[in-house]
Amino acid sequence: MTTHYFEIRTPKADFTGRIGPVAFADGVARVQFDDTRDHNGVSLADEHQISPGRSIVLFAQRRRGYTVTELDANGKPLEDQADAKEAGPPTRSASKADWKAYAVTHGVPDAEAESATRDQLAEAFLGPKEA
């Protein structure tokens, strides 16, 4: 399953209400939807209906003044992950959380990064620790 997460901001920062089935508070809504696709690129998750998450993202992308930001599963913008890719690896002694975030932005599956130790992640990117 491939889940996508988005934050949508309305042009009116104090808007609290609903647009379709999606609730906004102070001009912000967070939505998610399953985007699993078959080998032809056809979505398997909503073959017969469009999910509320996907429909509001499409709506907001086509409306002036709305902003749509794709997020990771932890609610951080994916652009931040692109910046992290360019920054280089953390130091060998950085926290496990820092190493996990770096590993995930460089293609390591989340579950695999979570199960590895900090030292294993550091070694995977920096090579063996010298004595």
PDB file of C-alpha atoms in Angstrom:
ATOM      1  CA  MET A   1       0.000   0.000   0.000  1.00  0.00           C
ATOM      2  CA  THR A   2       1.306   3.435  -0.923  1.00  0.00           C
ATOM      3  CA  THR A   3      -0.204   6.130   1.243  1.00  0.00           C
ATOM      4  CA  HIS A   4       0.249   9.795   0.371  1.00  0.00           C
ATOM      5  CA  TYR A   5      -0.128  12.552   2.946  1.00  0.00           C
ATOM      6  CA  PHE A   6      -0.895  16.220   2.206  1.00  0.00           C
ATOM      7  CA  GLU A   7      -1.405  19.486   3.984  1.00  0.00           C
ATOM      8  CA  ILE A   8      -3.786  21.908   2.273  1.00  0.00           C
ATOM      9  CA  ARG A   9      -3.975  25.608   3.121  1.00  0.00           C
ATOM     10  CA  THR A  10      -6.883  27.772   2.043  1.00  0.00           C
ATOM     11  CA  PRO A  11      -6.435  31.330   0.752  1.00  0.00           C
ATOM     12  CA  LYS A  12      -8.286  32.552   3.856  1.00  0.00           C
ATOM     13  CA  ALA A  13      -6.065  31.755   6.861  1.00  0.00           C
ATOM     14  CA  ASP A  14      -8.918  31.834   9.393  1.00  0.00           C
ATOM     15  CA  PHE A  15     -11.289  29.529   7.463  1.00  0.00           C
ATOM     16  CA  THR A  16     -12.760  26.842   9.687  1.00  0.00           C
ATOM     17  CA  GLY A  17     -15.311  24.599   8.057  1.00  0.00           C
ATOM     18  CA  ARG A  18     -15.758  21.852   5.500  1.00  0.00           C
ATOM     19  CA  ILE A  19     -15.089  21.607   1.821  1.00  0.00           C
ATOM     20  CA  GLY A  20     -16.913  18.454   0.856  1.00  0.00           C
ATOM     21  CA  PRO A  21     -16.069  15.791   3.420  1.00  0.00           C
ATOM     22  CA  VAL A  22     -12.761  17.416   4.460  1.00  0.00           C
ATOM     23  CA  ALA A  23     -12.637  19.566   7.609  1.00  0.00           C
ATOM     24  CA  PHE A  24     -10.405  22.641   7.753  1.00  0.00           C
ATOM     25  CA  ALA A  25      -9.333  24.403  10.947  1.00  0.00           C
ATOM     26  CA  ASP A  26      -7.734  27.836  10.744  1.00  0.00           C
ATOM     27  CA  GLY A  27      -7.282  27.389   7.007  1.00  0.00           C
ATOM     28  CA  VAL A  28      -5.478  24.033   7.215  1.00  0.00           C
ATOM     29  CA  ALA A  29      -6.502  20.431   6.547  1.00  0.00           C
ATOM     30  CA  ARG A  30      -4.411  17.286   6.465  1.00  0.00           C
ATOM     31  CA  VAL A  31      -5.524  14.425   4.271  1.00  0.00           C
ATOM     32  CA  GLN A  32      -4.211  11.073   3.177  1.00  0.00           C
ATOM     33  CA  PHE A  33      -5.142   8.468   0.642  1.00  0.00           C
ATOM     34  CA  ASP A  34      -4.001   5.072  -0.594  1.00  0.00           C
ATOM     35  CA  ASP A  35      -2.373   5.310  -4.007  1.00  0.00           C
ATOM     36  CA  THR A  36      -1.426   1.699  -4.672  1.00  0.00           C
ATOM     37  CA  ARG A  37      -1.198   1.112  -8.431  1.00  0.00           C
ATOM     38  CA  ASP A  38      -1.013  -1.919 -10.697  1.00  0.00           C
ATOM     39  CA  HIS A  39       1.692  -2.553 -13.314  1.00  0.00           C
ATOM     40  CA  ASN A  40      -0.156  -0.248 -15.775  1.00  0.00           C
ATOM     41  CA  GLY A  41      -0.256   2.654 -13.316  1.00  0.00           C
ATOM     42  CA  VAL A  42      -3.985   2.282 -12.601  1.00  0.00           C
ATOM     43  CA  SER A  43      -4.945   3.027  -8.998  1.00  0.00           C
ATOM     44  CA  LEU A  44      -6.164  -0.065  -7.172  1.00  0.00           C
ATOM     45  CA  ALA A  45      -7.371   1.775  -4.083  1.00  0.00           C
ATOM     46  CA  ASP A  46     -10.269   3.696  -5.517  1.00  0.00           C
ATOM     47  CA  GLU A  47     -11.144   2.030  -8.769  1.00  0.00           C
ATOM     48  CA  HIS A  48     -14.844   2.824  -8.377  1.00  0.00           C
ATOM     49  CA  GLN A  49     -14.688   6.045  -6.388  1.00  0.00           C
ATOM     50  CA  ILE A  50     -12.369   8.940  -5.721  1.00  0.00           C
ATOM     51  CA  SER A  51     -11.285   9.149  -2.102  1.00  0.00           C
ATOM     52  CA  PRO A  52     -12.026  12.388  -0.229  1.00  0.00           C
ATOM     53  CA  GLY A  53      -8.295  12.931   0.289  1.00  0.00           C
ATOM     54  CA  ARG A  54      -7.478  12.666  -3.388  1.00  0.00           C
ATOM     55  CA  SER A  55     -10.458  14.772  -4.448  1.00  0.00           C
ATOM     56  CA  ILE A  56      -9.590  17.693  -2.127  1.00  0.00           C
ATOM     57  CA  VAL A  57      -5.954  17.620  -3.261  1.00  0.00           C
ATOM     58  CA  LEU A  58      -7.077  17.823  -6.892  1.00  0.00           C
ATOM     59  CA  PHE A  59      -9.535  20.592  -6.012  1.00  0.00           C
ATOM     60  CA  ALA A  60      -6.909  22.648  -4.168  1.00  0.00           C
ATOM     61  CA  GLN A  61      -4.259  22.205  -6.859  1.00  0.00           C
ATOM     62  CA  ARG A  62      -6.625  23.755  -9.407  1.00  0.00           C
ATOM     63  CA  ARG A  63      -7.764  26.702  -7.276  1.00  0.00           C
ATOM     64  CA  ARG A  64      -5.951  29.997  -6.983  1.00  0.00           C
ATOM     65  CA  GLY A  65      -4.613  30.771  -3.515  1.00  0.00           C
ATOM     66  CA  TYR A  66      -4.631  27.220  -2.149  1.00  0.00           C
ATOM     67  CA  THR A  67      -1.318  25.578  -1.332  1.00  0.00           C
ATOM     68  CA  VAL A  68      -0.795  21.828  -1.294  1.00  0.00           C
ATOM     69  CA  THR A  69       2.262  20.342   0.378  1.00  0.00           C
ATOM     70  CA  GLU A  70       3.050  16.634   0.279  1.00  0.00           C
ATOM     71  CA  LEU A  71       4.138  15.274   3.651  1.00  0.00           C
ATOM     72  CA  ASP A  72       5.898  12.176   4.877  1.00  0.00           C
ATOM     73  CA  ALA A  73       4.184   9.812   7.340  1.00  0.00           C
ATOM     74  CA  ASN A  74       5.514  11.925  10.223  1.00  0.00           C
ATOM     75  CA  GLY A  75       3.945  15.128   8.908  1.00  0.00           C
ATOM     76  CA  LYS A  76       7.156  16.703   7.609  1.00  0.00           C
ATOM     77  CA  PRO A  77       7.168  18.288   4.138  1.00  0.00           C
ATOM     78  CA  LEU A  78       8.852  16.160   1.483  1.00  0.00           C
ATOM     79  CA  GLU A  79      10.785  19.261   0.366  1.00  0.00           C
ATOM     80  CA  ASP A  80      12.597  19.101   3.715  1.00  0.00           C
ATOM     81  CA  GLN A  81      13.639  15.562   2.858  1.00  0.00           C
ATOM     82  CA  ALA A  82      15.035  16.760  -0.489  1.00  0.00           C
ATOM     83  CA  ASP A  83      17.063  19.374   1.407  1.00  0.00           C
ATOM     84  CA  ALA A  84      18.281  16.648   3.777  1.00  0.00           C
ATOM     85  CA  LYS A  85      19.468  14.572   0.796  1.00  0.00           C
ATOM     86  CA  GLU A  86      21.701  17.412  -0.339  1.00  0.00           C
ATOM     87  CA  ALA A  87      23.064  18.113   3.154  1.00  0.00           C
ATOM     88  CA  GLY A  88      25.072  14.876   3.358  1.00  0.00           C
ATOM     89  CA  PRO A  89      24.964  12.163   5.999  1.00  0.00           C
ATOM     90  CA  PRO A  90      24.783  12.893   9.722  1.00  0.00           C
ATOM     91  CA  THR A  91      27.861  12.390  11.868  1.00  0.00           C
ATOM     92  CA  ARG A  92      28.500   8.834  13.017  1.00  0.00           C
ATOM     93  CA  SER A  93      27.462   9.831  16.558  1.00  0.00           C
ATOM     94  CA  ALA A  94      24.164  11.491  15.488  1.00  0.00           C
ATOM     95  CA  SER A  95      20.924  10.199  16.988  1.00  0.00           C
ATOM     96  CA  LYS A  96      19.125   7.111  15.716  1.00  0.00           C
ATOM     97  CA  ALA A  97      16.250   9.379  14.642  1.00  0.00           C
ATOM     98  CA  ASP A  98      18.599  11.481  12.495  1.00  0.00           C
ATOM     99  CA  TRP A  99      20.087   8.379  10.903  1.00  0.00           C
ATOM    100  CA  LYS A 100      16.654   6.868  10.291  1.00  0.00           C
ATOM    101  CA  ALA A 101      15.422  10.058   8.593  1.00  0.00           C
ATOM    102  CA  TYR A 102      18.562  10.188   6.439  1.00  0.00           C
ATOM    103  CA  ALA A 103      18.273   6.512   5.489  1.00  0.00           C
ATOM    104  CA  VAL A 104      14.591   6.798   4.545  1.00  0.00           C
ATOM    105  CA  THR A 105      15.250   9.858   2.342  1.00  0.00           C
ATOM    106  CA  HIS A 106      17.939   7.805   0.602  1.00  0.00           C
ATOM    107  CA  GLY A 107      15.738   4.851  -0.273  1.00  0.00           C
ATOM    108  CA  VAL A 108      15.880   2.593   2.780  1.00  0.00           C
ATOM    109  CA  PRO A 109      12.365   1.304   3.575  1.00  0.00           C
ATOM    110  CA  ASP A 110      10.968   2.785   6.790  1.00  0.00           C
ATOM    111  CA  ALA A 111      10.574  -0.602   8.525  1.00  0.00           C
ATOM    112  CA  GLU A 112      14.135  -1.594   7.651  1.00  0.00           C
ATOM    113  CA  ALA A 113      15.527   1.721   8.929  1.00  0.00           C
ATOM    114  CA  GLU A 114      13.488   1.368  12.115  1.00  0.00           C
ATOM    115  CA  SER A 115      14.786  -2.138  12.840  1.00  0.00           C
ATOM    116  CA  ALA A 116      18.450  -1.227  12.251  1.00  0.00           C
ATOM    117  CA  THR A 117      20.621   0.245  14.982  1.00  0.00           C
ATOM    118  CA  ARG A 118      22.147   3.694  14.664  1.00  0.00           C
ATOM    119  CA  ASP A 119      25.575   2.146  14.119  1.00  0.00           C
ATOM    120  CA  GLN A 120      24.265  -0.168  11.390  1.00  0.00           C
ATOM    121  CA  LEU A 121      22.717   2.775   9.557  1.00  0.00           C
ATOM    122  CA  ALA A 122      25.887   4.849   9.898  1.00  0.00           C
ATOM    123  CA  GLU A 123      28.002   1.952   8.658  1.00  0.00           C
ATOM    124  CA  ALA A 124      25.716   1.460   5.650  1.00  0.00           C
ATOM    125  CA  PHE A 125      26.379   5.029   4.485  1.00  0.00           C
ATOM    126  CA  LEU A 126      29.819   5.808   5.918  1.00  0.00           C
ATOM    127  CA  GLY A 127      31.435   2.385   5.787  1.00  0.00           C
ATOM    128  CA  PRO A 128      32.984   0.460   8.674  1.00  0.00           C
ATOM    129  CA  LYS A 129      34.148   2.371  11.698  1.00  0.00           C
ATOM    130  CA  GLU A 130      37.928   2.617  11.824  1.00  0.00           C
ATOM    131  CA  ALA A 131      39.614   1.502  15.011  1.00  0.00           C
TER     132      ALA A 131
END
